[in-house]
Amino acid sequence: MLAAVGAASLDALIEETVPQDIRQREALDLGAALSERDALQKLRSIAENNKVLISMIGQGYYGAITPNVIARNILENPAWYTAYTPYQSEISQGRLEALLNFQTMIADLTGLEIANASLLDEATAAAEAMAMARRVARSQAQAFFVDRDCLPQTIAVVRTRAEPLGWRVIVGDPLTELEPNAVFGALLQYPGCSGDIRDFGPVIAALHSAGAVAVMAADPLALTLITAPGELGADIAVGSTQRFGVPMGYGGPHAAYIATRSAHQRSLPGRLVGVSVDSRGRPAYRLALQTREQHIRREKATSNICTAQVLLAVMASMYAVYHGPEGLKKIARRVHHSAVVLAGGLKALGWTVTPQHFFDTITVDVGDQQAQILQRAVEHGINLRRIVTAQGKRCIGMSCDETTTPVVIEAVWRSFGNVTERPAAADISYATLAKQSSDALPAALQRQSAFLTHPVFHRHRSETEMLRYMRRLADRDLALDRSMIPLGSCTMKLNATAEMIPLSWPEIADLHPFAPADQAKGYAEMIADLSAKLCAITGFDAVSLQPNSGAQGEYAGLLAIRAWHRSKGQEHRNVCLIPSSAHGTNPASAHMAGMEVMVVSCNMRGDVDLVDLRAKAEKHAEDLAVLMITYPSTHGVFEPQIRAICDIVHRCGGQVYLDGANLNAQVGLARPGDYGADVSHINLHKTFCIPHGGGGPGVGPIGVKAHLAPFLPGYADPQGNAVGMGPVAAAPFGSASILSISWMYIVLMGGHGLTAATAAAILNANYIAARLQPHYPLLFTGASGRVAHECILDTRPLKEAAGVSVEDIAKRLIDYGFHAPTMSFPVAGTLMVEPTESESKLELDRFCDAMIAIRNEIRAIEDGKMPRENNLLRNAPHTVLDLAQERWDRPYSRVQACFPVATLAVDKYWCPVNRIDNVYGDRNLFCSCPPLADLQQAAE
């Protein structure tokens, strides 16, 4: 490989690639690398310091039973967790169908017409709904009302999101304190955090009369028994599907949802799966309305969040597929019955229990006995929720879930004891109360409408059928377990099995995010150690692990910078400079942080134009807040002037935000905190091995220099009260359970291994560049002619020469068994290739051979040997139906179409559909499970 790239040694290649003035000369000291066995034993000893009690804390997180067939075949299956975002729809039909099931499930349960493919967490979904309400509301008010009975963490995140945009958040009782004319929207919790189920119909009608938007945060399990938000008139519904078979994981990851009416579908944030047709007219799935994506709309984006929690949404949807509507209602009734019996026993003991109407959660006023009761519950192995009201009342809340048993309920009774002399707790019988207890749901709000009527929610009742269904969907996809995914800027690398194993440990999976600190000592140790290691790797002084996606990390970093400027009395600083080479989410994040975006030009080499940067920085020196720069750039080069760039910004009073999407090219070789960055997000789901999961989960923590550390996002206490600038995610440590993956990766590699991996990634990228440059021009290289960890192939000339688009090349790669590189980003009509360090030379050569063979196919078109309109590329991808059709009138053979290289004859990935018609899908938007007749017609 070194011979192919023309380098004397790996060290020599790195010296030529990475600018000398930013090189990290000291070895990365993270301790010796551990074997897989030793690393797992070490993490096990740390995790054992967590105490896993029965959680009845509630507050949006519940004990859940993951059906074993889903745990083994989705959560623990690399066919699902190593898949990439389904931008190449033809090779993503399995996960797209699963996501469509999710959307259908949410639309049905909420009684609204359209739902997206999930969001990061319930608090984020509520904040997104607030922003969406402002976009669609007729009201011109600049205030948003939030139900006092919303989840505390949701209120905190909504406050964080509203402040930079100048919106006032009013918290109160919507039944008595809401003034519809004073707000553009309202968020209503259903059931409330206290457990109360209220009829919001009149409130929603009043909001509509004032031109305001009604948002309801609703528990999807409760919605199987109570009236759907859409039937009450809600415009938007949000919530979490965590209790649909997804472990609590000390806060995540989980799939939130957002649903709305069809009239607002183009304002819906995030990704949306739709039904279109392929070139044969068969139904096929794709991501719909991609023009809404923040990568395309940049600072005009409605949100910086494109991430869907795909793996978790798939799990939740499979939970619904497995149980069906009857099974979900049975679970909900059992949960509700447990809560009713629990309440009945506490009343019999003399306690005052509220509310009157509830689903799974009750609240008890306990006065000065709060601490003793909570402690007695812990001694019985149960966590209850401590509540101190605004009026100073001391209460205890408790929530039942599908894991609640009679033994647990009786233990709660013993924890409370009796208020009066009799009856004693021991005299109360679960069996007796269970027979006497009646429904506590409000009669007027009991659900009458059907849901989950599509056959997919009725066909897979046995484990055998469920297993086969999930296998069929997995076989339709192309994930990292089949071949390399050479996507630039996405770092689709090995997710070692040893790194994934701890996710299923109860000590990692089953902790509530607001459990008492003394029960989470293992998590505290792992989080502190991971934070210290990330600081050592990046050169920063502090890290927040709360942001649960890269985009959330960007946003949190910008808020920290904004808060720092404000602390110095410089609230006016709001100009954000962004090079045209920056990562696509950057402008949208800046816009959400209340900043004014100005684009800085790049020169012909792809570097930031220092003249333009200096001119704009000096012109706006009084108002300059930050420069956002991606390094190495998305052009695939280490810009030699990065120190000078940082100096220019600092001299003008600004801060430097470095997008860490490409940190994979720097670990052990350069530290952003050393060469001028003030803050950077660190994509753990890329550089540090958290798998992409088909488009989520992810973690995007931020590292900051010391002066920004006081402004990191956070929570002050388990009740969700904010500290610092406020939280950006629902849980204190975001998607905490998957932090164990990155911890394992770093411990397994050690400092030497991480540095070697970075060097190998740079070698692999330069090897691909060297092999393909004679066939596809490289668009950008560094000063020495080297690329960083990725390279951009310029395929634009082929459009004029042969009528071949970059999409044609991408679809033809499917026939060779490959996922395409990143298309048309950051430069339209190009391919951005990133091989990562974990790909073998054999796989790299297989990819290069395929790209060279495709170039020869294009050359045949250029030479007139193949027509421009009817050729291997324009008709790609080819399916088994192409191979089997009786009449063949194409100017190439079926073998050329389906078996372009000999090895495919024995090891072939068959794309399940032909090329999908994107225009048809957008013009005929359909985002729930298609009618069975359509599928039957397609099969015929």
XYZ file of N, CA, C and O in Angstrom, residues 231-395:
660
model
N -57.834 12.963 18.335
C -59.284 12.989 18.539
C -59.701 14.096 19.500
O -60.854 14.522 19.501
N -58.748 14.572 20.300
C -59.028 15.706 21.188
C -58.760 17.040 20.495
O -59.010 18.087 21.077
N -58.232 16.971 19.270
C -57.981 18.180 18.503
C -56.537 18.612 18.436
O -56.223 19.653 17.843
N -55.618 17.859 19.056
C -54.210 18.254 19.071
C -53.664 18.366 17.652
O -54.022 17.592 16.757
N -52.761 19.326 17.459
C -52.106 19.516 16.162
C -50.833 18.693 16.057
O -50.449 18.263 14.969
N -50.158 18.513 17.189
C -48.885 17.798 17.239
C -48.899 16.920 18.482
O -49.424 17.308 19.528
N -48.321 15.735 18.372
C -48.142 14.863 19.537
C -46.686 14.429 19.601
O -46.061 14.168 18.560
N -46.149 14.361 20.817
C -44.771 13.909 21.009
C -44.745 12.937 22.181
O -45.689 12.846 22.965
N -43.650 12.224 22.300
C -43.513 11.297 23.409
C -42.326 10.388 23.207
O -41.527 10.575 22.277
N -42.215 9.378 24.055
C -41.127 8.406 23.987
C -41.702 7.009 23.837
O -42.735 6.691 24.434
N -41.012 6.175 23.063
C -41.429 4.780 22.920
C -40.530 3.849 23.724
O -40.482 2.652 23.471
N -39.829 4.396 24.725
C -38.894 3.595 25.515
C -39.563 2.368 26.118
O -38.996 1.274 26.100
N -40.800 2.545 26.617
C -41.410 1.420 27.312
C -41.913 0.344 26.355
O -42.415 -0.694 26.797
N -41.733 0.560 25.061
C -42.050 -0.481 24.079
C -40.813 -1.355 23.855
O -40.254 -1.446 22.768
N -40.368 -1.992 24.937
C -39.330 -3.010 24.828
C -37.909 -2.509 24.795
O -37.002 -3.282 24.452
N -37.662 -1.238 25.143
C -36.301 -0.691 25.092
C -35.810 -0.452 26.518
O -36.480 0.231 27.291
N -34.651 -0.982 26.897
C -34.155 -0.795 28.267
C -33.948 0.692 28.608
O -33.682 1.516 27.725
N -34.031 1.026 29.905
C -33.845 2.416 30.335
C -32.436 2.905 30.068
O -32.230 4.061 29.692
N -31.427 2.058 30.304
C -30.059 2.398 29.939
C -29.519 3.651 30.584
O -28.710 4.355 29.976
N -29.960 3.970 31.803
C -29.508 5.165 32.520
C -29.788 6.438 31.719
O -29.102 7.425 31.845
N -30.800 6.356 30.847
C -31.215 7.544 30.102
C -31.288 7.391 28.607
O -31.829 8.258 27.918
N -30.766 6.301 28.061
C -30.875 6.163 26.616
C -29.845 5.199 26.054
O -29.005 4.670 26.788
N -29.922 4.983 24.741
C -30.791 5.679 23.782
C -32.198 5.079 23.710
O -32.385 3.891 23.935
N -33.148 5.959 23.373
C -34.547 5.577 23.149
C -35.061 6.342 21.942
O -34.496 7.365 21.564
N -36.144 5.870 21.388
C -36.746 6.543 20.236
C -37.925 7.391 20.683
O -38.928 6.869 21.169
N -37.795 8.697 20.537
C -38.939 9.578 20.742
C -39.773 9.614 19.473
O -39.335 9.167 18.406
N -40.958 10.174 19.575
C -41.796 10.294 18.381
C -42.348 11.709 18.281
O -42.419 12.455 19.257
N -42.729 12.075 17.065
C -43.472 13.305 16.818
C -44.430 13.027 15.675
O -44.059 12.401 14.679
N -45.681 13.442 15.842
C -46.718 13.227 14.827
C -47.502 14.511 14.658
O -47.574 15.340 15.568
N -48.102 14.670 13.490
C -48.857 15.887 13.237
C -49.920 15.623 12.184
O -50.072 14.510 11.685
N -50.642 16.681 11.841
C -51.662 16.593 10.800
C -51.013 16.766 9.434
O -49.964 17.388 9.303
N -51.655 16.231 8.406
C -51.087 16.275 7.058
C -50.794 17.698 6.601
O -49.841 17.939 5.858
N -51.590 18.646 7.069
C -51.395 20.036 6.653
C -50.030 20.567 7.047
O -49.519 21.504 6.438
N -49.408 19.963 8.070
C -48.127 20.462 8.570
C -46.961 19.547 8.206
O -45.868 19.700 8.748
N -47.165 18.608 7.287
C -46.159 17.579 7.051
C -44.828 18.137 6.565
O -43.759 17.593 6.872
N -44.852 19.252 5.823
C -43.594 19.796 5.326
C -42.851 20.615 6.372
O -41.732 21.065 6.139
N -43.468 20.820 7.529
C -42.793 21.483 8.647
C -42.316 20.493 9.692
O -41.702 20.881 10.677
N -42.586 19.222 9.473
C -42.217 18.191 10.440
C -40.699 18.016 10.450
O -40.092 17.810 9.404
N -40.043 18.102 11.612
C -38.589 17.946 11.652
C -38.171 16.486 11.522
O -38.962 15.570 11.741
N -36.914 16.284 11.180
C -36.358 14.943 11.151
C -36.649 14.186 9.873
O -37.101 14.747 8.873
N -36.399 12.897 9.916
C -36.528 12.048 8.729
C -37.922 11.443 8.639
O -38.555 11.133 9.639
N -38.340 11.252 7.412
C -39.687 10.781 7.127
C -39.597 9.689 6.071
O -39.071 9.915 4.979
N -40.078 8.509 6.389
C -40.086 7.400 5.426
C -41.389 7.441 4.654
O -42.472 7.567 5.240
N -41.295 7.342 3.337
C -42.471 7.356 2.488
C -42.485 6.174 1.533
O -41.486 5.471 1.366
N -43.623 5.976 0.893
C -43.794 4.892 -0.071
C -43.779 5.491 -1.474
O -44.486 6.453 -1.753
N -42.948 4.935 -2.323
C -42.907 5.344 -3.722
C -43.021 4.082 -4.583
O -43.579 3.077 -4.126
N -42.512 4.135 -5.793
C -42.491 2.971 -6.683
C -41.103 2.870 -7.301
O -40.389 3.864 -7.415
N -40.729 1.656 -7.695
C -39.467 1.506 -8.410
C -39.730 1.552 -9.911
O -40.865 1.794 -10.357
N -38.687 1.319 -10.692
C -38.817 1.463 -12.145
C -39.732 0.425 -12.767
O -40.156 0.565 -13.915
N -40.084 -0.603 -12.018
C -41.057 -1.595 -12.484
C -42.464 -1.296 -11.975
O -43.376 -2.062 -12.207
N -42.614 -0.203 -11.249
C -43.918 0.161 -10.717
C -44.282 -0.527 -9.437
O -45.418 -0.429 -8.958
N -43.334 -1.226 -8.817
C -43.601 -1.928 -7.560
C -43.441 -0.968 -6.386
O -42.581 -0.090 -6.417
N -44.255 -1.125 -5.325
C -44.072 -0.270 -4.148
C -42.677 -0.425 -3.580
O -42.116 -1.528 -3.530
N -42.106 0.684 -3.168
C -40.769 0.689 -2.588
C -40.685 1.842 -1.596
O -41.371 2.852 -1.746
N -39.838 1.680 -0.589
C -39.738 2.682 0.468
C -38.529 3.583 0.234
O -37.515 3.164 -0.323
N -38.641 4.803 0.740
C -37.532 5.758 0.626
C -37.709 6.852 1.677
O -38.790 6.987 2.257
N -36.646 7.606 1.920
C -36.775 8.798 2.735
C -37.440 9.878 1.897
O -36.973 10.211 0.811
N -38.534 10.410 2.394
C -39.345 11.358 1.628
C -38.954 12.795 1.947
O -38.380 13.087 2.995
N -39.292 13.695 1.023
C -39.123 15.138 1.221
C -37.714 15.477 1.699
O -37.517 16.224 2.652
N -36.707 14.958 0.992
C -35.331 15.190 1.420
C -34.916 16.662 1.307
O -33.906 17.066 1.880
N -35.682 17.457 0.577
C -35.345 18.877 0.494
C -35.499 19.565 1.846
O -35.058 20.702 2.010
N -36.143 18.880 2.818
C -36.247 19.453 4.154
C -34.959 19.260 4.946
O -34.766 19.877 5.982
N -34.060 18.383 4.474
C -32.870 18.041 5.256
C -32.016 19.268 5.523
O -31.805 20.106 4.651
N -31.461 19.324 6.719
C -30.659 20.487 7.080
C -29.382 20.580 6.272
O -28.852 21.662 6.087
N -28.867 19.446 5.743
C -27.681 19.506 4.902
C -27.951 20.315 3.635
O -27.050 20.937 3.074
N -29.195 20.291 3.196
C -29.567 20.991 1.960
C -29.999 22.425 2.265
O -29.569 23.374 1.614
N -30.808 22.590 3.293
C -31.354 23.916 3.594
C -30.399 24.777 4.422
O -30.554 25.985 4.497
N -29.428 24.130 5.084
C -28.413 24.829 5.876
C -29.053 25.800 6.863
O -29.898 25.393 7.654
N -28.714 27.094 6.838
C -29.244 28.004 7.855
C -30.745 28.219 7.744
O -31.389 28.742 8.659
N -31.359 27.793 6.627
C -32.805 27.901 6.475
C -33.534 26.640 6.960
O -34.753 26.552 6.856
N -32.780 25.702 7.496
C -33.383 24.455 7.950
C -34.334 24.706 9.114
O -34.123 25.602 9.920
N -35.387 23.909 9.183
C -36.347 24.039 10.274
C -35.781 23.475 11.573
O -36.272 23.776 12.650
N -34.747 22.660 11.473
C -34.112 22.071 12.643
C -32.727 21.600 12.235
O -32.465 21.362 11.057
N -31.831 21.466 13.216
C -30.545 20.845 12.904
C -30.603 19.336 13.098
O -29.624 18.639 12.863
N -31.728 18.832 13.544
C -31.859 17.408 13.842
C -32.359 16.649 12.609
O -33.500 16.803 12.187
N -31.468 15.838 12.026
C -31.938 14.890 11.009
C -31.874 13.481 11.582
O -32.412 12.548 11.020
N -31.186 13.347 12.724
C -30.994 12.027 13.301
C -32.325 11.399 13.707
O -33.152 12.033 14.343
N -32.506 10.159 13.338
C -33.586 9.338 13.870
C -32.938 8.267 14.736
O -31.843 7.803 14.444
N -33.583 7.891 15.827
C -33.055 6.811 16.660
C -33.495 5.483 16.045
O -34.335 4.756 16.589
N -32.901 5.166 14.895
C -33.431 4.085 14.061
C -33.433 2.741 14.778
O -34.454 2.053 14.818
N -32.298 2.344 15.339
C -32.231 1.021 15.954
C -33.288 0.882 17.051
O -33.939 -0.152 17.180
N -33.501 1.940 17.820
C -34.465 1.890 18.920
C -35.891 1.995 18.403
O -36.813 1.376 18.956
N -36.093 2.777 17.333
C -37.417 2.835 16.710
C -37.781 1.482 16.113
O -38.938 1.043 16.176
N -36.795 0.800 15.540
C -37.034 -0.539 15.005
C -37.435 -1.486 16.128
O -38.389 -2.269 16.002
N -36.730 -1.414 17.252
C -37.084 -2.274 18.394
C -38.508 -1.996 18.872
O -39.291 -2.922 19.108
N -38.856 -0.705 19.006
C -40.191 -0.350 19.473
C -41.264 -0.808 18.492
O -42.327 -1.294 18.887
N -40.968 -0.641 17.199
C -41.956 -1.065 16.198
C -42.122 -2.576 16.205
O -43.239 -3.094 16.054
N -41.017 -3.308 16.392
C -41.103 -4.762 16.448
C -41.856 -5.225 17.696
O -42.548 -6.241 17.675
N -41.732 -4.482 18.777
C -42.505 -4.762 19.988
C -44.003 -4.692 19.673
O -44.785 -5.554 20.088
N -44.397 -3.671 18.911
C -45.805 -3.540 18.522
C -46.204 -4.611 17.511
O -47.326 -5.139 17.568
N -45.315 -4.941 16.591
C -45.604 -5.996 15.613
C -45.812 -7.332 16.327
O -46.726 -8.096 16.007
N -44.976 -7.607 17.320
C -45.023 -8.881 18.032
C -46.285 -8.995 18.895
O -46.964 -10.027 18.902
N -46.612 -7.922 19.624
C -47.750 -7.969 20.534
C -49.072 -7.652 19.838
O -50.129 -8.154 20.269
N -49.042 -6.823 18.804
C -50.278 -6.419 18.146
C -51.138 -5.551 19.043
O -50.832 -5.341 20.225
N -52.242 -5.025 18.526
C -53.079 -4.136 19.337
C -53.661 -4.820 20.565
O -53.730 -4.232 21.638
N -54.073 -6.081 20.417
C -54.647 -6.776 21.570
C -53.596 -6.976 22.655
O -53.875 -6.800 23.847
N -52.392 -7.349 22.244
C -51.326 -7.552 23.219
C -50.935 -6.270 23.922
O -50.702 -6.268 25.140
N -50.868 -5.168 23.176
C -50.523 -3.890 23.803
C -51.603 -3.476 24.802
O -51.294 -2.990 25.902
N -52.866 -3.646 24.413
C -53.949 -3.300 25.345
C -53.909 -4.196 26.582
O -54.179 -3.728 27.699
N -53.567 -5.438 26.408
C -53.478 -6.357 27.553
C -52.378 -5.907 28.508
O -52.560 -5.900 29.742
N -51.236 -5.523 27.948
C -50.135 -5.022 28.787
C -50.562 -3.746 29.503
O -50.335 -3.574 30.704
N -51.204 -2.833 28.744
C -51.642 -1.565 29.339
C -52.657 -1.801 30.458
O -52.595 -1.154 31.513
N -53.584 -2.720 30.236
C -54.576 -3.005 31.283
C -53.910 -3.590 32.526
O -54.295 -3.280 33.656
N -52.911 -4.441 32.316
C -52.209 -5.030 33.461
C -51.450 -3.949 34.237
O -51.451 -3.946 35.476
N -50.799 -3.032 33.500
C -50.094 -1.924 34.147
C -51.082 -1.063 34.937
O -50.842 -0.699 36.095
N -52.194 -0.719 34.294
C -53.194 0.118 34.951
C -53.769 -0.584 36.186
O -53.937 0.031 37.252
N -54.045 -1.868 36.053
C -54.590 -2.621 37.176
C -53.611 -2.622 38.348
O -54.016 -2.473 39.516
N -52.317 -2.763 38.061
C -51.314 -2.722 39.126
C -51.355 -1.396 39.862
O -51.284 -1.344 41.101
N -51.472 -0.302 39.097
C -51.510 1.032 39.715
C -52.773 1.211 40.555
O -52.736 1.807 41.645
N -53.896 0.689 40.057
C -55.155 0.805 40.804
C -55.068 0.037 42.116
O -55.484 0.532 43.179
N -54.539 -1.165 42.069
C -54.398 -1.962 43.289
C -53.425 -1.291 44.251
O -53.670 -1.230 45.470
N -52.329 -0.771 43.721
C -51.354 -0.064 44.546
C -52.012 1.112 45.263
O -51.837 1.300 46.476
N -52.770 1.895 44.512
C -53.456 3.049 45.102
C -54.464 2.602 46.155
O -54.575 3.213 47.237
N -55.196 1.539 45.854
C -56.195 1.052 46.803
C -55.577 0.639 48.119
O -56.124 0.915 49.202
N -54.447 -0.023 48.082
C -53.782 -0.433 49.305
C -53.288 0.746 50.117
O -53.394 0.753 51.353
N -52.738 1.741 49.434
C -52.254 2.927 50.151
C -53.412 3.690 50.797
O -53.284 4.208 51.914
N -54.538 3.747 50.105
C -55.719 4.393 50.701
C -56.184 3.613 51.925
O -56.571 4.195 52.953
N -56.139 2.293 51.830
C -56.553 1.468 52.962
C -55.639 1.669 54.164
O -56.061 1.507 55.315
N -54.403 2.043 53.890
C -53.453 2.314 54.955
C -53.605 3.722 55.520
O -52.866 4.107 56.426
N -54.508 4.482 54.937
C -54.788 5.800 55.466
C -54.107 6.946 54.750
O -54.211 8.104 55.177
N -53.419 6.676 53.664
C -52.736 7.727 52.931
C -53.684 8.402 51.938
O -54.615 7.763 51.426
N -53.410 9.658 51.651
C -54.176 10.395 50.654
C -53.479 10.231 49.302
O -52.316 10.631 49.143
N -54.182 9.633 48.367
C -53.615 9.321 47.051
C -54.291 10.180 45.998
O -55.519 10.293 45.972
N -53.499 10.790 45.158
C -54.001 11.542 43.996
C -53.272 11.042 42.769
O -52.205 10.425 42.864
N -53.824 11.293 41.584
C -55.086 11.961 41.260
C -56.245 10.971 41.280
O -56.054 9.774 41.527
N -57.412 11.493 40.951
C -58.588 10.622 40.888
C -58.530 9.713 39.680
O -58.851 8.528 39.749
N -58.126 10.314 38.550
C -58.041 9.552 37.301
C -56.569 9.416 36.907
O -55.851 10.416 36.831
N -56.134 8.198 36.651
C -54.729 7.967 36.315
C -54.619 6.704 35.477
O -55.553 5.894 35.399
N -53.436 6.547 34.868
C -53.155 5.329 34.104
C -52.189 4.436 34.874
O -52.530 3.327 35.264
N -50.970 4.921 35.123
C -49.968 4.081 35.770
C -49.253 4.768 36.931
O -48.437 4.147 37.603
N -49.543 6.046 37.150
C -48.768 6.842 38.100
C -49.683 7.475 39.141
O -50.727 8.042 38.793
N -49.259 7.389 40.394
C -50.007 8.027 41.483
C -49.032 8.841 42.326
O -47.816 8.634 42.288
N -49.594 9.769 43.107
C -48.801 10.634 43.977
C -49.394 10.595 45.378
O -50.617 10.627 45.544
N -48.512 10.536 46.377
C -48.958 10.455 47.770
C -48.305 11.587 48.559
O -47.089 11.772 48.510
N -49.125 12.338 49.266
C -48.627 13.397 50.149
C -48.150 12.745 51.438
O -48.931 12.155 52.180
N -46.834 12.840 51.719
C -46.270 12.110 52.852
C -45.666 13.023 53.916
O -45.210 12.544 54.964
N -45.621 14.342 53.671
C -45.125 15.271 54.669
C -43.714 14.962 55.112
O -42.829 14.660 54.294
N -43.481 15.008 56.441
C -42.119 14.852 56.949
C -41.655 13.395 56.990
O -40.547 13.107 57.459
N -42.479 12.480 56.490
C -42.073 11.070 56.448
C -41.426 10.692 55.118
O -41.108 9.528 54.899
N -41.208 11.671 54.255
C -40.710 11.375 52.909
C -39.398 10.584 52.931
O -39.263 9.536 52.282
N -38.429 11.079 53.658
C -37.109 10.446 53.665
C -37.173 9.014 54.193
O -36.552 8.103 53.634
N -37.934 8.809 55.276
C -38.017 7.469 55.859
C -38.673 6.479 54.909
O -38.223 5.333 54.758
N -39.750 6.916 54.237
C -40.450 6.018 53.319
C -39.561 5.663 52.142
O -39.474 4.495 51.733
N -38.898 6.667 51.592
C -38.013 6.412 50.457
C -36.907 5.439 50.846
O -36.557 4.534 50.072
N -36.372 5.595 52.056
C -35.306 4.707 52.510
C -35.825 3.292 52.729
O -35.165 2.314 52.361
N -37.014 3.180 53.329
C -37.583 1.839 53.523
C -37.835 1.155 52.181
O -37.630 -0.048 52.043
N -38.266 1.928 51.187
C -38.490 1.350 49.857
C -37.182 0.832 49.271
O -37.138 -0.263 48.687
N -36.114 1.601 49.431
C -34.807 1.158 48.940
C -34.396 -0.140 49.626
O -33.859 -1.062 48.996
N -34.669 -0.224 50.919
C -34.344 -1.462 51.654
C -35.133 -2.645 51.121
O -34.687 -3.798 51.236
N -36.294 -2.371 50.543
C -37.084 -3.424 49.895
C -36.705 -3.602 48.417
O -37.351 -4.376 47.705
N -35.681 -2.876 47.967
C -35.211 -3.016 46.586
C -35.988 -2.214 45.574
O -36.020 -2.577 44.396
N -36.608 -1.097 46.014
C -37.484 -0.318 45.132
C -37.112 1.163 45.202
O -36.900 1.705 46.292
N -37.032 1.810 44.064
C -36.858 3.254 44.003
C -38.195 3.926 43.710
O -38.867 3.590 42.721
N -38.593 4.854 44.578
C -39.758 5.699 44.345
C -39.278 7.107 44.024
O -38.087 7.413 44.152
N -40.187 7.958 43.625
C -39.806 9.302 43.179
C -40.044 10.342 44.273
O -41.160 10.484 44.774
N -38.997 11.063 44.619
C -39.086 12.153 45.575
C -39.659 13.387 44.866
O -39.186 13.780 43.802
N -40.666 14.021 45.452
C -41.296 15.209 44.878
C -41.373 16.292 45.945
O -41.813 16.038 47.073
N -40.905 17.482 45.609
C -41.114 18.660 46.440
C -41.806 19.682 45.557
O -41.235 20.147 44.569
N -43.042 20.021 45.861
C -43.815 20.930 45.018
C -43.338 22.363 45.184
O -42.576 22.692 46.101
N -43.826 23.216 44.278
C -43.483 24.634 44.356
C -43.939 25.247 45.667
O -43.354 26.227 46.148
N -44.959 24.678 46.261
C -45.487 25.178 47.538
C -44.779 24.539 48.738
O -45.129 24.807 49.887
N -43.795 23.684 48.464
C -43.040 23.062 49.539
C -43.619 21.768 50.063
O -43.088 21.176 51.008
N -44.708 21.263 49.461
C -45.285 19.990 49.888
C -44.342 18.849 49.533
O -43.757 18.827 48.459
N -44.225 17.906 50.448
C -43.367 16.744 50.208
C -44.247 15.544 49.853
O -45.101 15.130 50.622
N -44.016 15.049 48.657
C -44.823 13.933 48.153
C -43.903 12.838 47.643
O -42.689 13.025 47.469
